[in-house]
Coordinates of C-alpha atoms in Angstrom, one line a residue:
X493 CA 54.5 94.0 84.6
X494 CA 51.6 93.2 87.0
X495 CA 51.5 95.2 90.2
X496 CA 51.6 92.0 92.3
X497 CA 55.0 91.2 90.8
X498 CA 56.2 94.7 91.5
X499 CA 55.1 94.8 95.0
X500 CA 55.8 91.2 96.0
X501 CA 52.3 90.7 97.5
X502 CA 52.7 87.0 98.5
X503 CA 52.4 86.1 102.1
X504 CA 56.0 85.1 102.4
X505 CA 57.2 88.5 101.0
X506 CA 54.9 90.4 103.3
X507 CA 56.1 88.4 106.3
X508 CA 59.8 89.0 105.5
X509 CA 59.3 92.7 104.9
X510 CA 57.4 93.3 108.1
X511 CA 59.9 91.1 110.0
X512 CA 62.6 93.5 109.0
X513 CA 60.6 96.4 110.4
X514 CA 60.1 94.5 113.7
X515 CA 63.8 93.8 113.8
X516 CA 64.8 97.5 113.4
X517 CA 62.5 98.7 116.1
X518 CA 63.3 95.9 118.5
X519 CA 67.0 96.6 118.2
X520 CA 66.4 100.3 118.7
X521 CA 64.6 99.8 122.0
X522 CA 67.1 97.2 123.1
X523 CA 70.1 99.4 122.5
X524 CA 68.5 102.7 123.7
X525 CA 70.1 102.7 127.2
X526 CA 73.6 102.3 125.7
X527 CA 72.8 104.9 123.1
X528 CA 71.8 107.5 125.7
X529 CA 74.9 106.8 127.8
X530 CA 77.6 106.5 125.1
X531 CA 76.2 108.6 122.2
X532 CA 74.0 111.4 123.6
X533 CA 75.9 111.5 126.9
X534 CA 79.3 112.2 125.3
X535 CA 80.9 114.8 123.0
X536 CA 79.8 114.9 119.4
X537 CA 82.5 113.3 117.2
X538 CA 82.6 112.0 113.6
X539 CA 81.7 108.6 114.9
X540 CA 78.6 110.1 116.5
X541 CA 77.4 111.4 113.2
X542 CA 78.1 108.1 111.5
X543 CA 76.1 106.3 114.3
X544 CA 73.1 108.6 113.7
X545 CA 73.2 108.0 110.0
X546 CA 73.6 104.2 110.4
X547 CA 70.9 103.8 113.0
X548 CA 68.3 106.3 111.9
X549 CA 68.6 106.0 108.2
X550 CA 66.9 102.6 108.8
X551 CA 63.7 104.6 109.1
X552 CA 64.0 105.2 105.3
X553 CA 64.1 101.5 104.8
X554 CA 60.9 101.1 106.9
X555 CA 59.2 103.7 104.8
X556 CA 60.4 102.1 101.6
X557 CA 59.1 98.7 102.7
X558 CA 55.7 100.1 103.6
X559 CA 55.6 101.9 100.3
X560 CA 56.3 98.9 98.1
X561 CA 53.8 96.9 100.2
X562 CA 50.9 99.3 99.9
X563 CA 51.4 102.1 97.5
X564 CA 52.2 100.0 94.4
X565 CA 48.9 98.1 94.6
X566 CA 46.8 101.2 95.3
X567 CA 48.5 103.4 92.7
X568 CA 48.5 100.7 90.0
X569 CA 44.8 100.0 90.6
X570 CA 44.0 103.8 90.4
X571 CA 46.0 104.1 87.2
X572 CA 44.2 101.2 85.6
X573 CA 40.8 102.8 86.5
X574 CA 41.3 106.5 86.2
X575 CA 44.0 106.6 83.5
X576 CA 45.9 109.9 83.3
X577 CA 43.6 112.0 85.5
X578 CA 45.4 115.3 86.4
X579 CA 44.8 114.9 90.2
X580 CA 46.1 111.3 90.1
X581 CA 49.2 112.3 88.1
X582 CA 49.9 115.0 90.7
X583 CA 49.6 112.4 93.5
X584 CA 52.0 110.1 91.6
X585 CA 54.5 113.0 91.1
X586 CA 54.4 113.7 94.8
X587 CA 54.9 110.1 95.6
X588 CA 57.9 109.9 93.2
X589 CA 59.4 112.8 95.0
X590 CA 59.1 111.1 98.4
X591 CA 60.6 107.9 96.9
X592 CA 63.6 109.9 95.8
X593 CA 63.9 111.4 99.4
X594 CA 63.7 107.9 100.8
X595 CA 66.3 106.7 98.4
X596 CA 68.6 109.6 99.4
X597 CA 68.3 108.7 103.1
X598 CA 69.1 105.1 102.2
X599 CA 72.2 106.3 100.4
X600 CA 73.3 108.3 103.4
X601 CA 72.9 105.2 105.6
X602 CA 74.9 103.1 103.2
X603 CA 77.6 105.8 103.0
X604 CA 77.9 105.8 106.8
X605 CA 78.2 102.1 106.9
X606 CA 80.9 102.0 104.2
X607 CA 82.7 104.9 106.0
X608 CA 82.5 103.1 109.3
X609 CA 84.0 99.9 108.2
X610 CA 86.7 101.7 106.2
X611 CA 87.6 103.8 109.2
X612 CA 87.5 100.8 111.5
X613 CA 89.8 98.6 109.3
X614 CA 92.1 101.6 108.9
X615 CA 92.3 102.1 112.7
X616 CA 93.0 98.5 113.7
X617 CA 95.7 98.3 111.1
X618 CA 97.7 101.0 112.8
X619 CA 96.4 103.7 110.4
X620 CA 98.2 102.4 107.4
X621 CA 97.4 104.6 104.4
X622 CA 97.4 101.7 102.0
X623 CA 94.4 100.3 103.8
X624 CA 92.3 103.4 103.6
X625 CA 93.4 104.0 100.0
X626 CA 92.2 100.5 99.0
X627 CA 88.9 100.4 100.9
X628 CA 88.3 104.1 100.4
X629 CA 88.4 103.7 96.6
X630 CA 86.1 100.7 96.7
X631 CA 83.7 102.5 99.0
X632 CA 83.7 105.7 96.9
X633 CA 82.8 103.7 93.8
X634 CA 80.0 101.9 95.6
X635 CA 78.5 105.2 96.9
X636 CA 78.7 106.8 93.5
X637 CA 76.9 103.8 91.9
X638 CA 74.3 103.8 94.7
X639 CA 73.6 107.5 94.1
X640 CA 73.0 106.8 90.4
X641 CA 69.9 104.9 91.3
X642 CA 68.1 107.9 92.9
X643 CA 67.0 109.7 89.7
X644 CA 65.2 106.6 88.4
X645 CA 63.1 105.9 91.6
X646 CA 59.4 105.9 91.0
X647 CA 56.3 104.8 92.9
X648 CA 55.4 102.3 90.2
X649 CA 58.4 100.5 88.8
X650 CA 61.6 102.3 88.1
X651 CA 62.6 104.3 85.1
X652 CA 66.0 104.0 83.5
X653 CA 68.5 106.8 83.7
X654 CA 69.1 108.9 80.6
X655 CA 72.3 107.1 80.0
X656 CA 70.4 104.1 78.8
X657 CA 69.0 100.8 80.0
X658 CA 72.1 98.7 79.2
X659 CA 74.3 101.0 81.1
X660 CA 71.9 101.0 84.1
X661 CA 71.9 97.2 84.2
X662 CA 75.6 97.2 84.0
X663 CA 75.9 99.7 86.9
X664 CA 73.6 97.6 89.0
X665 CA 75.7 94.5 88.5
X666 CA 78.9 96.3 89.2
X667 CA 77.4 97.8 92.3
X668 CA 76.4 94.5 93.7
X669 CA 79.8 92.9 93.0
X670 CA 81.7 95.8 94.5
X671 CA 79.7 95.7 97.7
X672 CA 80.6 92.1 98.1
X673 CA 84.2 92.8 97.4
X674 CA 84.3 95.7 99.9
X675 CA 82.7 93.7 102.7
X676 CA 84.9 90.6 102.0
X677 CA 88.0 92.8 102.0
X678 CA 87.1 94.6 105.3
X679 CA 86.3 91.3 107.0
X680 CA 89.4 89.6 105.7
X681 CA 91.7 92.4 106.8
X682 CA 90.1 92.5 110.2
X683 CA 90.5 88.7 110.6
X684 CA 94.1 88.8 109.6
X685 CA 94.8 91.5 112.2
X686 CA 93.0 89.5 114.7
X687 CA 95.2 86.5 114.1
X688 CA 98.3 88.6 114.4
X689 CA 97.0 89.9 117.8
X690 CA 96.2 86.5 119.1
X691 CA 99.7 85.3 118.2
X692 CA 101.2 88.2 120.1
X693 CA 99.0 87.6 123.1
X694 CA 100.1 83.9 123.2
X695 CA 103.7 85.1 123.9
X696 CA 102.8 86.6 127.3
X697 CA 100.3 85.9 130.1
X698 CA 96.8 87.4 129.6
X699 CA 94.2 88.3 132.1
X700 CA 90.4 88.1 131.7
X701 CA 90.0 91.9 131.2
X702 CA 92.3 91.9 128.2
X703 CA 90.7 88.8 126.7
X704 CA 87.3 90.5 126.9
X705 CA 88.6 93.8 125.8
X706 CA 88.6 95.7 122.5
X707 CA 89.9 93.0 120.2
X708 CA 87.5 90.4 121.5
X709 CA 84.7 92.7 120.4
X710 CA 86.3 93.5 117.1
X711 CA 86.8 89.8 116.3
X712 CA 83.2 88.9 117.4
X713 CA 81.6 91.7 115.5
X714 CA 83.8 91.3 112.4
X715 CA 83.0 87.6 112.1
X716 CA 79.4 88.2 112.9
X717 CA 79.1 90.9 110.3
X718 CA 80.8 88.8 107.6
X719 CA 78.8 85.6 108.4
X720 CA 75.4 87.3 108.3
X721 CA 75.9 89.9 105.6
X722 CA 77.8 87.7 103.2
X723 CA 74.6 85.5 102.8
X724 CA 72.5 88.5 101.8
X725 CA 75.0 90.3 99.7
X726 CA 75.9 87.2 97.7
X727 CA 72.2 86.5 97.3
X728 CA 71.7 90.0 96.1
X729 CA 74.4 89.5 93.4
X730 CA 72.7 86.2 92.3
X731 CA 69.3 88.0 92.1
X732 CA 70.8 90.9 90.1
X733 CA 72.2 88.5 87.6
X734 CA 69.4 85.9 87.4
X735 CA 66.1 87.6 88.4
X736 CA 64.1 89.6 86.0
X737 CA 64.0 93.4 86.4
X738 CA 61.7 94.6 89.1
X739 CA 61.0 94.0 92.8
X740 CA 62.4 90.5 93.1
X741 CA 65.7 91.7 91.6
X742 CA 66.3 94.0 94.6
X743 CA 64.2 92.1 97.1
X744 CA 67.1 91.4 99.5
X745 CA 67.9 95.1 99.7
X746 CA 65.1 95.2 102.3
X747 CA 67.4 93.2 104.6
X748 CA 70.9 94.1 103.6
X749 CA 70.7 97.8 104.5
X750 CA 68.9 97.3 107.9
X751 CA 71.2 94.5 109.0
X752 CA 74.3 96.4 107.9
X753 CA 73.1 99.5 109.8
X754 CA 72.0 97.6 112.8
X755 CA 75.3 95.7 113.2
X756 CA 77.4 98.8 112.4
X757 CA 75.6 101.0 115.0
X758 CA 75.9 98.2 117.6
X759 CA 79.6 97.9 116.8
X760 CA 80.1 101.7 117.4
X761 CA 78.2 101.5 120.7
X762 CA 80.4 98.6 121.9
X763 CA 83.5 100.4 120.8
X764 CA 82.4 103.4 122.9
X765 CA 81.8 101.2 125.9
X766 CA 85.2 99.5 125.5
X767 CA 86.9 102.8 125.0
X768 CA 85.4 104.0 128.3
X769 CA 86.5 100.8 130.1
X770 CA 90.0 101.0 128.8
X771 CA 90.3 104.7 129.7
X772 CA 89.3 103.9 133.2
X773 CA 91.8 101.0 133.4
X774 CA 94.6 103.2 131.9
X775 CA 95.1 100.8 129.0
X776 CA 94.4 103.1 126.1
X777 CA 97.7 103.5 124.4
X778 CA 99.4 106.7 123.4
X779 CA 100.2 105.3 120.0
X780 CA 96.9 106.7 118.8
X781 CA 98.0 110.2 119.7
X782 CA 101.3 109.6 117.9
X783 CA 99.4 108.4 114.8
X784 CA 97.1 111.4 115.0
X785 CA 100.1 113.7 114.8
X786 CA 101.4 111.8 111.8
X787 CA 98.2 111.5 109.9
X788 CA 97.0 115.1 110.0
X789 CA 93.5 115.4 108.6
X790 CA 92.9 111.7 108.6
X791 CA 93.2 111.7 112.4
X792 CA 90.3 114.2 112.6
X793 CA 88.1 112.3 110.2
X794 CA 88.9 108.8 111.7
X795 CA 88.5 109.5 115.4
X796 CA 89.0 107.1 118.3
X797 CA 85.3 106.1 118.0
X798 CA 86.2 103.7 115.2
X799 CA 88.8 101.7 117.2
X800 CA 92.6 101.6 117.5
X801 CA 95.4 99.2 116.8
X802 CA 94.9 96.2 119.2
X803 CA 98.6 95.4 119.1
X804 CA 99.4 98.8 120.5
X805 CA 96.7 98.4 123.2
X806 CA 98.3 95.1 124.2
X807 CA 101.8 96.7 124.4
X808 CA 100.5 99.3 126.9
X809 CA 98.4 96.8 128.8
X810 CA 101.2 94.1 129.0
X811 CA 103.0 94.5 132.4
X812 CA 106.1 92.7 131.1
X813 CA 106.5 95.2 128.3
X814 CA 105.9 98.1 130.6
X815 CA 108.4 96.8 133.1
X816 CA 111.0 96.5 130.3
X817 CA 110.3 100.0 129.3
X818 CA 110.9 101.2 132.8
X819 CA 114.2 99.4 133.0
X820 CA 115.3 100.8 129.7
X821 CA 114.4 104.3 130.9
X822 CA 116.4 103.9 134.1
X823 CA 119.4 102.7 132.2
X824 CA 119.3 105.6 129.8
X825 CA 121.0 108.7 131.1
X826 CA 118.8 111.0 129.0
X827 CA 115.5 109.6 130.2
X828 CA 113.3 111.5 132.6
X829 CA 110.6 110.6 135.1
X830 CA 108.1 111.0 132.3
X831 CA 109.4 107.7 130.8
X832 CA 107.5 105.7 133.4
X833 CA 104.0 106.7 132.8
X834 CA 100.4 105.6 132.9
X835 CA 99.3 106.9 129.6
X836 CA 95.7 107.9 129.1
X837 CA 94.1 109.5 126.1
X838 CA 91.4 111.8 127.3
X839 CA 88.5 113.6 125.6
X840 CA 86.8 116.4 127.5
X841 CA 86.2 120.1 127.3
X842 CA 89.7 121.0 128.5
X843 CA 91.7 118.6 126.4
X844 CA 91.6 117.5 122.8
X845 CA 92.3 114.0 121.4
X846 CA 96.0 113.1 121.7
X847 CA 96.7 115.1 124.9
X848 CA 98.7 112.8 127.2
X849 CA 98.7 112.9 131.0
X850 CA 101.9 111.4 132.4
X851 CA 101.7 110.0 135.9
X852 CA 105.0 108.8 137.6
X853 CA 104.7 105.2 139.0
X854 CA 104.9 105.0 142.7
X855 CA 106.9 101.8 142.8
X856 CA 109.8 103.5 141.0
X857 CA 110.4 106.0 143.7
X858 CA 111.1 105.7 147.5
X859 CA 108.5 108.3 148.2
X860 CA 105.0 108.5 146.5
X861 CA 104.8 111.1 143.9
X862 CA 102.7 114.1 145.0
X863 CA 99.6 115.1 143.1
X864 CA 101.4 118.2 141.8
X865 CA 103.6 115.9 139.7
X866 CA 100.8 115.3 137.3
X867 CA 101.4 117.6 134.4
X868 CA 100.4 118.1 130.8
X869 CA 102.6 117.4 127.9
X870 CA 101.9 118.1 124.3

């Protein structure tokens, strides 16, 4: 196959490839202030590691785009002139090694993206295990198929795996289809949960802060992700089935990975910002702490940085529901002053996730509660 076909040296291809590089760096500079404040200025959590992999694995895509734009032509020209010169073969071997390193970085980025959307969907569905089992299985298969491409990466073209060309083509097709199924499933589950939340909100008055809160961001980012990425992932499936083997068969991968990583890292940043706002307003529900106690190791892996159930947040933020809870606690002879609380999940050096500070409400007592009444419960 000619090197021009492999490298996609047409002006349109070059324009699109370098446009993806500009997009990655422009987004990095645009989001740098939020990244410094909410990522580097806070404690390291699982979501922090996922953010780093999503955002900085894009550098591997930049290197890959530069490689297929320049190295293919130069190396192919040298091969045609010098043949199998030992020095040239050594250079090509080194280039192949770097291609595998770039491929491994890309797999790490895709793994972080899949993990992020699995954790996010699991969190907004109230940590239901059926959700993480379904999406986790799809994501694990996608990651395994993506890893299978690494041994065949080369500077010029791509070599099939030892298992055979037919099986490699089949794995490429399955990988493309499963990625579409995974993204569609995550977006659909998020959309369904959004509809449920909107129905619940319609039953009681809302204020602007709640309308612009966590679920507004989840809805916006979920639909945005599905709308943009579905075009590229479906196109990638079409190319995998219709295009001949080579560069054009995987041309859209230059856009799917950076866009996925870009949107995922932005989503994590906005979740951190919203988490900080809700913590200040005292609207972050204690249901996440209860879920953490029930889920065990899952609560450690899927931390608060991936979101929480919006219906539980609304329950805590709804003054009508909180007033009803206070009335029920007063009517109950076994209830204590801890029943009327402003619940806040905190995360600092002295407390771990799930620690609850209970603050008695002033309007429920004839005399304001002294500051010493604030105590820690586990």
